[in-house]
PDB file of C-alpha atoms and ligand atoms in Angstrom:
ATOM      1  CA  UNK J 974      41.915 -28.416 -40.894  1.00 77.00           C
ATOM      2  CA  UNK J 975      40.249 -26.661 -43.997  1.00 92.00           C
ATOM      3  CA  UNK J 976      38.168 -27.881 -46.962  1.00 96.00           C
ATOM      4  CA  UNK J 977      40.167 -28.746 -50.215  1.00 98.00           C
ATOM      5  CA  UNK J 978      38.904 -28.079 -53.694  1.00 97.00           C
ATOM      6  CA  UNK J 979      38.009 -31.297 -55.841  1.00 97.00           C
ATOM      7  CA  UNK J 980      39.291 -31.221 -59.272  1.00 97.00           C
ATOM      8  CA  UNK J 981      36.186 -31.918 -61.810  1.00 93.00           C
ATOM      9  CA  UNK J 982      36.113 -33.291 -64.808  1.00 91.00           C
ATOM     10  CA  UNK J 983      37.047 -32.491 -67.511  1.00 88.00           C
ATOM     11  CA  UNK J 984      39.993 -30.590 -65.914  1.00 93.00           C
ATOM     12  CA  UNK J 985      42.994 -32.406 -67.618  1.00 96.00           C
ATOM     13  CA  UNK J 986      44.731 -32.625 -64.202  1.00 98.00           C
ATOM     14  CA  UNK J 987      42.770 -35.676 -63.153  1.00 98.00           C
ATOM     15  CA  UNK J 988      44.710 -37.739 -65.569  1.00 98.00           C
ATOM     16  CA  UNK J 989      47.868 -36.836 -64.057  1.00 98.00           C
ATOM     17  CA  UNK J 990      49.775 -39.743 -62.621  1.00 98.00           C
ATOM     18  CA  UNK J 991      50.279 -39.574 -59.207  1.00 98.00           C
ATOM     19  CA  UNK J 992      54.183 -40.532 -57.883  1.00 98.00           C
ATOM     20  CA  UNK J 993      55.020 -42.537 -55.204  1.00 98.00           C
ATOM     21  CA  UNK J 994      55.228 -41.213 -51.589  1.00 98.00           C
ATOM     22  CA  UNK J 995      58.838 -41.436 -50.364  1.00 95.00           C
ATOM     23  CA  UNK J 996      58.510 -39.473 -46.965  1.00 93.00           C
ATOM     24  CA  UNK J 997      55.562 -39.812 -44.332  1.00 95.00           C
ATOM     25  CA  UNK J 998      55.950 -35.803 -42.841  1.00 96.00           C
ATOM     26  CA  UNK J 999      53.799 -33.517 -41.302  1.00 95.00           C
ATOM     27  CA  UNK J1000      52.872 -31.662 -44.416  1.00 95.00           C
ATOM     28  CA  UNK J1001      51.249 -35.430 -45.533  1.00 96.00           C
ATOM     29  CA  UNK J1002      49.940 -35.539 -42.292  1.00 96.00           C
ATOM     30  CA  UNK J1003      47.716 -32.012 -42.600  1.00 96.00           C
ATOM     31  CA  UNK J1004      47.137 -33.277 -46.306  1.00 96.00           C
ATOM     32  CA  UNK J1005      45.494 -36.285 -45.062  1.00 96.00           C
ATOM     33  CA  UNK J1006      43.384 -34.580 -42.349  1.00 96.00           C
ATOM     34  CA  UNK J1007      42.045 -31.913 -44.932  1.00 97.00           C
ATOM     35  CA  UNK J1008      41.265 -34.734 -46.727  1.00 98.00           C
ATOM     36  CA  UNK J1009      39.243 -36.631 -44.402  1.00 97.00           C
ATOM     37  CA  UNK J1010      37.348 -33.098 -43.533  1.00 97.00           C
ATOM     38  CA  UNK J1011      36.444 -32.757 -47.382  1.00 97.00           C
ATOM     39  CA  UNK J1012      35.543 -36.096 -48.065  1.00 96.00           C
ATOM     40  CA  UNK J1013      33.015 -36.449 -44.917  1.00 96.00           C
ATOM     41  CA  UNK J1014      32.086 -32.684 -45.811  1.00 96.00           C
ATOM     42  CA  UNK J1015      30.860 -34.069 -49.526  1.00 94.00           C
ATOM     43  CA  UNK J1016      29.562 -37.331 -48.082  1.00 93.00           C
ATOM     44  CA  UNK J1017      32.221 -39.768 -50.567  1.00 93.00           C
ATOM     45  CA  UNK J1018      33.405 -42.964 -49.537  1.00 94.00           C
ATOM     46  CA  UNK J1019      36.765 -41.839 -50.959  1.00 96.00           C
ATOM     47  CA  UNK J1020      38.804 -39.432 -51.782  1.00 98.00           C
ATOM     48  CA  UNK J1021      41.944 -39.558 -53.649  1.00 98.00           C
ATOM     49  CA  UNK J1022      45.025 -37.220 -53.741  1.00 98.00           C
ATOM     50  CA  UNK J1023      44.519 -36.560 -57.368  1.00 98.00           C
ATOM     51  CA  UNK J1024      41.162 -35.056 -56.986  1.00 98.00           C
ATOM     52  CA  UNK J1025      42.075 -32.361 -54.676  1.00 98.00           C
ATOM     53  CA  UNK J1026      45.314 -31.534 -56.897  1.00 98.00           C
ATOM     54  CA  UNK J1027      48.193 -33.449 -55.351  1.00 97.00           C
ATOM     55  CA  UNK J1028      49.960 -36.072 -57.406  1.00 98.00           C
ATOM     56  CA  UNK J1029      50.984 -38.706 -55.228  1.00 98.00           C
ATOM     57  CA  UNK J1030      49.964 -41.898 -54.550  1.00 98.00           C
ATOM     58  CA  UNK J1031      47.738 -41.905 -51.152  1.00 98.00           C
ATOM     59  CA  UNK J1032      43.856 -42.367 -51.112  1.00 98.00           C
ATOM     60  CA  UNK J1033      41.333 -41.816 -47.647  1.00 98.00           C
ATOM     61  CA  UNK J1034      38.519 -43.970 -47.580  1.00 97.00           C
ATOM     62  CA  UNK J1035      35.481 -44.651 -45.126  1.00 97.00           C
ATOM     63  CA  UNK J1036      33.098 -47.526 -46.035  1.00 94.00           C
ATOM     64  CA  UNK J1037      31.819 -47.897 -42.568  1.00 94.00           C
ATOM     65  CA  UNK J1038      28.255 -47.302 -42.159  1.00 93.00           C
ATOM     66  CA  UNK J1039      28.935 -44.903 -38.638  1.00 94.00           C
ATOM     67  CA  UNK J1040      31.392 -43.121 -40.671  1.00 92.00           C
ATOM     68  CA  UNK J1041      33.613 -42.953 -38.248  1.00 93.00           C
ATOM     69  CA  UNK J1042      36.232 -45.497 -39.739  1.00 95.00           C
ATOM     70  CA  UNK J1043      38.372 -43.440 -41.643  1.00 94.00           C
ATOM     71  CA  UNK J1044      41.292 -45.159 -43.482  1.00 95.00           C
ATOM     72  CA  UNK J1045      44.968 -43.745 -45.269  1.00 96.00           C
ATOM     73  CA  UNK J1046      46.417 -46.127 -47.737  1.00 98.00           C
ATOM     74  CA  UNK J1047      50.065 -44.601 -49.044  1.00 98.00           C
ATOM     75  CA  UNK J1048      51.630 -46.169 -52.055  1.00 98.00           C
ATOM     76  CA  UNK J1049      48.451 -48.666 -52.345  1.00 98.00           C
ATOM     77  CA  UNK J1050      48.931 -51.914 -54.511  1.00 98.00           C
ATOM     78  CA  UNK J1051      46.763 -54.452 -55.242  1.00 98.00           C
ATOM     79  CA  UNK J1052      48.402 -57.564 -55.035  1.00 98.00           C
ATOM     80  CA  UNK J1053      45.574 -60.121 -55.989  1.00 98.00           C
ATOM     81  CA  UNK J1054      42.243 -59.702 -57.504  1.00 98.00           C
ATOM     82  CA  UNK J1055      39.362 -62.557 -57.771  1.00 98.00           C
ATOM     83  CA  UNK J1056      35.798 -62.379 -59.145  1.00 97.00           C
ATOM     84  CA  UNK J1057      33.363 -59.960 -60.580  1.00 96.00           C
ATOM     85  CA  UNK J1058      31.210 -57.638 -59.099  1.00 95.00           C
ATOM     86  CA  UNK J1059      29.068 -55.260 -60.832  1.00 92.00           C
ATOM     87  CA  UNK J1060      28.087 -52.165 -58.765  1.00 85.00           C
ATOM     88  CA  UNK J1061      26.762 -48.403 -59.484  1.00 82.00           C
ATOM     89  CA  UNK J1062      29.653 -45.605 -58.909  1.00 80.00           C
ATOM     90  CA  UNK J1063      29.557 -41.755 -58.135  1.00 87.00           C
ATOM     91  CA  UNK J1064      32.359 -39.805 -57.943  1.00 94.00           C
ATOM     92  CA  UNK J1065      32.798 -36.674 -56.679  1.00 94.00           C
ATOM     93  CA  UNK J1066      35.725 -35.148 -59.154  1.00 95.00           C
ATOM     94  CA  UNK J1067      32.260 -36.211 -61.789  1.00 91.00           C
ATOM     95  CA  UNK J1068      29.418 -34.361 -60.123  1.00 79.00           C
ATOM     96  CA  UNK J1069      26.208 -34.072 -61.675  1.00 70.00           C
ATOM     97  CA  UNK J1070      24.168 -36.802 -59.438  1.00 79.00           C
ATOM     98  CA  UNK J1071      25.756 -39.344 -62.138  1.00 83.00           C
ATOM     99  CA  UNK J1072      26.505 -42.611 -61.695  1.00 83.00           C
ATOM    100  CA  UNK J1073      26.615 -46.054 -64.096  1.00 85.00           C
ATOM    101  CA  UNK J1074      27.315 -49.677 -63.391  1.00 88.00           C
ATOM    102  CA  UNK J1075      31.381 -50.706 -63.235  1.00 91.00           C
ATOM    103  CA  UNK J1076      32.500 -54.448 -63.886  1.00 93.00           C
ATOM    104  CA  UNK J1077      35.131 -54.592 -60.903  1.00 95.00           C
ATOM    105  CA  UNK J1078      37.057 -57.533 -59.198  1.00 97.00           C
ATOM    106  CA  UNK J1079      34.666 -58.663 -56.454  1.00 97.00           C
ATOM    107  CA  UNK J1080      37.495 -59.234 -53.502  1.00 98.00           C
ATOM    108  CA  UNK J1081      41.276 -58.226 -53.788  1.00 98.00           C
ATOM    109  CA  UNK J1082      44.566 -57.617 -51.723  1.00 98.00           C
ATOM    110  CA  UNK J1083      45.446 -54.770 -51.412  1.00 98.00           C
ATOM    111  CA  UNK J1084      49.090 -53.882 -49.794  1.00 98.00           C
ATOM    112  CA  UNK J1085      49.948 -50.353 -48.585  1.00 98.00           C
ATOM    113  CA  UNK J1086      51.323 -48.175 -45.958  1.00 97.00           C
ATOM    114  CA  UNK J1087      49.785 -46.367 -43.066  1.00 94.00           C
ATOM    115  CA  UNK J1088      50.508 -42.531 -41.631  1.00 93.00           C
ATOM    116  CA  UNK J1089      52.400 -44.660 -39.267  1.00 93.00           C
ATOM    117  CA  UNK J1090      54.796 -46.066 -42.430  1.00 94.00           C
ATOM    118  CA  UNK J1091      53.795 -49.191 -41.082  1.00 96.00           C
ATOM    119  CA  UNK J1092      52.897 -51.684 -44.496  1.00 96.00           C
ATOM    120  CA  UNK J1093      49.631 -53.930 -43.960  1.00 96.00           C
ATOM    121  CA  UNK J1094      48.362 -56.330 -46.083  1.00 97.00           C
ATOM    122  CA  UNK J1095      44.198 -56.638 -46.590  1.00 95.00           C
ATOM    123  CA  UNK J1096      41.645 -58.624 -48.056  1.00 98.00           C
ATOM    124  CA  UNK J1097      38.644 -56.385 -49.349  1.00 97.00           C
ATOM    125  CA  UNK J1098      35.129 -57.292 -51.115  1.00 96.00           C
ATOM    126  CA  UNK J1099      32.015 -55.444 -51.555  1.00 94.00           C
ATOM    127  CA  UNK J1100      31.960 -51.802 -51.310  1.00 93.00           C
ATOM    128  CA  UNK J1101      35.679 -52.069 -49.571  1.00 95.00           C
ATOM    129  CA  UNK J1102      37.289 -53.334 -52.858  1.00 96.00           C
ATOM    130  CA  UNK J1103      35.073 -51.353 -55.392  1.00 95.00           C
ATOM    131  CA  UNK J1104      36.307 -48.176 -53.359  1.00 96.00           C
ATOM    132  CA  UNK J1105      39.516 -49.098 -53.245  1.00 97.00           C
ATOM    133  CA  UNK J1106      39.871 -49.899 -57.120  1.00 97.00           C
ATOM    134  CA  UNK J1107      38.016 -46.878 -57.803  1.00 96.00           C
ATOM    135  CA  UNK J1108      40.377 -44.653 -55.862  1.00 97.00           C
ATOM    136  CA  UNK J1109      43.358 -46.538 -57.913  1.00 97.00           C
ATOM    137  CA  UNK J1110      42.020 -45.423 -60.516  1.00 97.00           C
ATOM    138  CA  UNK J1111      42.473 -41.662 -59.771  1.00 98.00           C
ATOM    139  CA  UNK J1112      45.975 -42.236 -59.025  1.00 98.00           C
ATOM    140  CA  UNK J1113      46.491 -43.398 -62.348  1.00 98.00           C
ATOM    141  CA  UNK J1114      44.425 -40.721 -63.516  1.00 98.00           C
ATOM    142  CA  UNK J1115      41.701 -42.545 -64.725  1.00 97.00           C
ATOM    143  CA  UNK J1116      37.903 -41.686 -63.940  1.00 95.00           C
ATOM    144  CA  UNK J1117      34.882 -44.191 -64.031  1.00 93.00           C
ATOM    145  CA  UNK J1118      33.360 -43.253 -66.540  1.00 92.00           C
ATOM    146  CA  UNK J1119      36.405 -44.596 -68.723  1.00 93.00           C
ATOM    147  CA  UNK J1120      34.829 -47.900 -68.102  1.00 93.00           C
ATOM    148  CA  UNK J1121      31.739 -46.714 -69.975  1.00 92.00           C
ATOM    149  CA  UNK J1122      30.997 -47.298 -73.513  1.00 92.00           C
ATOM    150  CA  UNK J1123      31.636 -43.999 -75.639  1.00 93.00           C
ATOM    151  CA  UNK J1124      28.136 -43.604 -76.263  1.00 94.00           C
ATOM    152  CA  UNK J1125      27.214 -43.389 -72.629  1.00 91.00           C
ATOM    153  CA  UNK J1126      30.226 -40.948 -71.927  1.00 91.00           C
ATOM    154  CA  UNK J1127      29.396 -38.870 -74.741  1.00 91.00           C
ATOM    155  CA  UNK J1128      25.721 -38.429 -72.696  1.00 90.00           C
ATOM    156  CA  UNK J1129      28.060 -37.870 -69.649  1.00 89.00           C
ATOM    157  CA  UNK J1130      29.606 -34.725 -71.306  1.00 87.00           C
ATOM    158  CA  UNK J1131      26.465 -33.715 -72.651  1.00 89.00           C
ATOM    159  CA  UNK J1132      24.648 -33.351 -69.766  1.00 88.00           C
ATOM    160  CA  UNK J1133      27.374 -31.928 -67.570  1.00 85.00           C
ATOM    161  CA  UNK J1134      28.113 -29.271 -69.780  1.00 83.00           C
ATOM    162  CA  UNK J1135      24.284 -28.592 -69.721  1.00 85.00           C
ATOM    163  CA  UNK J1136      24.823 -28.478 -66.335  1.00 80.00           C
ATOM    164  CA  UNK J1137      27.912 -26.587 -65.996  1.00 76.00           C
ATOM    165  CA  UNK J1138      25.441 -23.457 -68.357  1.00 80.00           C
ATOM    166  CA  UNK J1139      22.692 -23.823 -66.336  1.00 76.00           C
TER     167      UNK J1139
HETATM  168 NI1   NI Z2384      36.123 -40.695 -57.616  1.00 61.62          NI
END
C-alpha cells in the first residue's frame, strides 16, 4: 500500500468530472487500498477519487467512531433525499484548518456498488449522509466551499494563499 497525494485547491483538476467505473480489477482494487491508507493517514472521514487525481466515480468513507469501518461506494447515486441538516465541513483537498457550515439533505438513499460489484441500496443521516454528499460532490468536481457565499470564499482564498507564502 503507499500514501497518495491529495489534490488542493485551487488546482483546476478538482473540478474534473469523474466517469463512471465500468470494470471492478485489481488495479481499482490497490487504488482503493491506497486510498483507505491516505485517508486514515490524514484522519478524513472521506476520501474521494478526484482528490488523489483519478477521475472516476468511487469514494472511501469511514464514519465509525473505532475507525475501523471502512466503506467503497463505486458509481454512487443518491436516489432519495429528505430534510435539512446544517453541519460544519473540512476537507482535506481545502487544508488550512478551514471549515464553514453546509445546508445538506439530513437522510438520503444512496445506491452503489461494492469491490465485490455487488449493488446495495442504503439509508444514511447524520454524519453518514453529509459525508456521502460531500464526497459526491468531488466527483462532480465541486468543493464545499462552493456552497459558501462569495464573500466568505473570497476570505477562503485569502487566507490560504497567506498560508500557502508563509
Ligand atoms: Ni473533501
Amino acid at each position: 500500500m503507499a500514501l497518495l497525494k491529495i489534490l488542493k485547491f485551487p488546482n483546476p483538476r478538482l473540478r474534473t468530472v469523474a466517469e463512471p467505473v465500468h470494470a471492478i480489477d485489481d488495479a481499482l482494487r490497490r487504488t482503493m487500498d491506497d486510498m483507505y491508507e491516505t485517508m486514515y493517514a490524514h484522519h478524513g472521514v472521506g476520501l474521494a477519487a478526484t482528490q488523489v487525481d483519478i477521475h472516476r466515480r468511487f469514494f472511501t468513507m469511514d464514519v465509525s467512531e473505532s475507525r475501523k469501518e471502512p466503506l467503497c461506494v463505486i458509481n454512487p447515486e443518491i436516489i432519495s433525499k429528505e430534510g435539512v441538516q446544517y453541519d460544519y465541513h473540512g476537507c482535506l483537498s481545502v487544508g488550512g484548518n478551514i471549515s464553514d457550515k453546509i445546508k445538506r439533505a439530513a437522510k438520503l438513499r444512496l445506491r452503489g456498488m461494492d469491490l465485490t460489484g455487488k449493488i446495495f441500496e442504503w439509508d444514511l443521516e447524520e454524519l453518514a449522509a453529509i459525508c456521502v454528499q460531500h464526497e459526491m460532490d468531488h466527483l462532480n468536481g465541486l468543493l464545499f466551499i462552493d456552497h459558501l457565499s462569495r464573500l466568505k470564499q473570497g476570505r477562503i482564498r485569502e487566507k490560504l494563499e497567506k498560508a500557502n507564502r508563509e
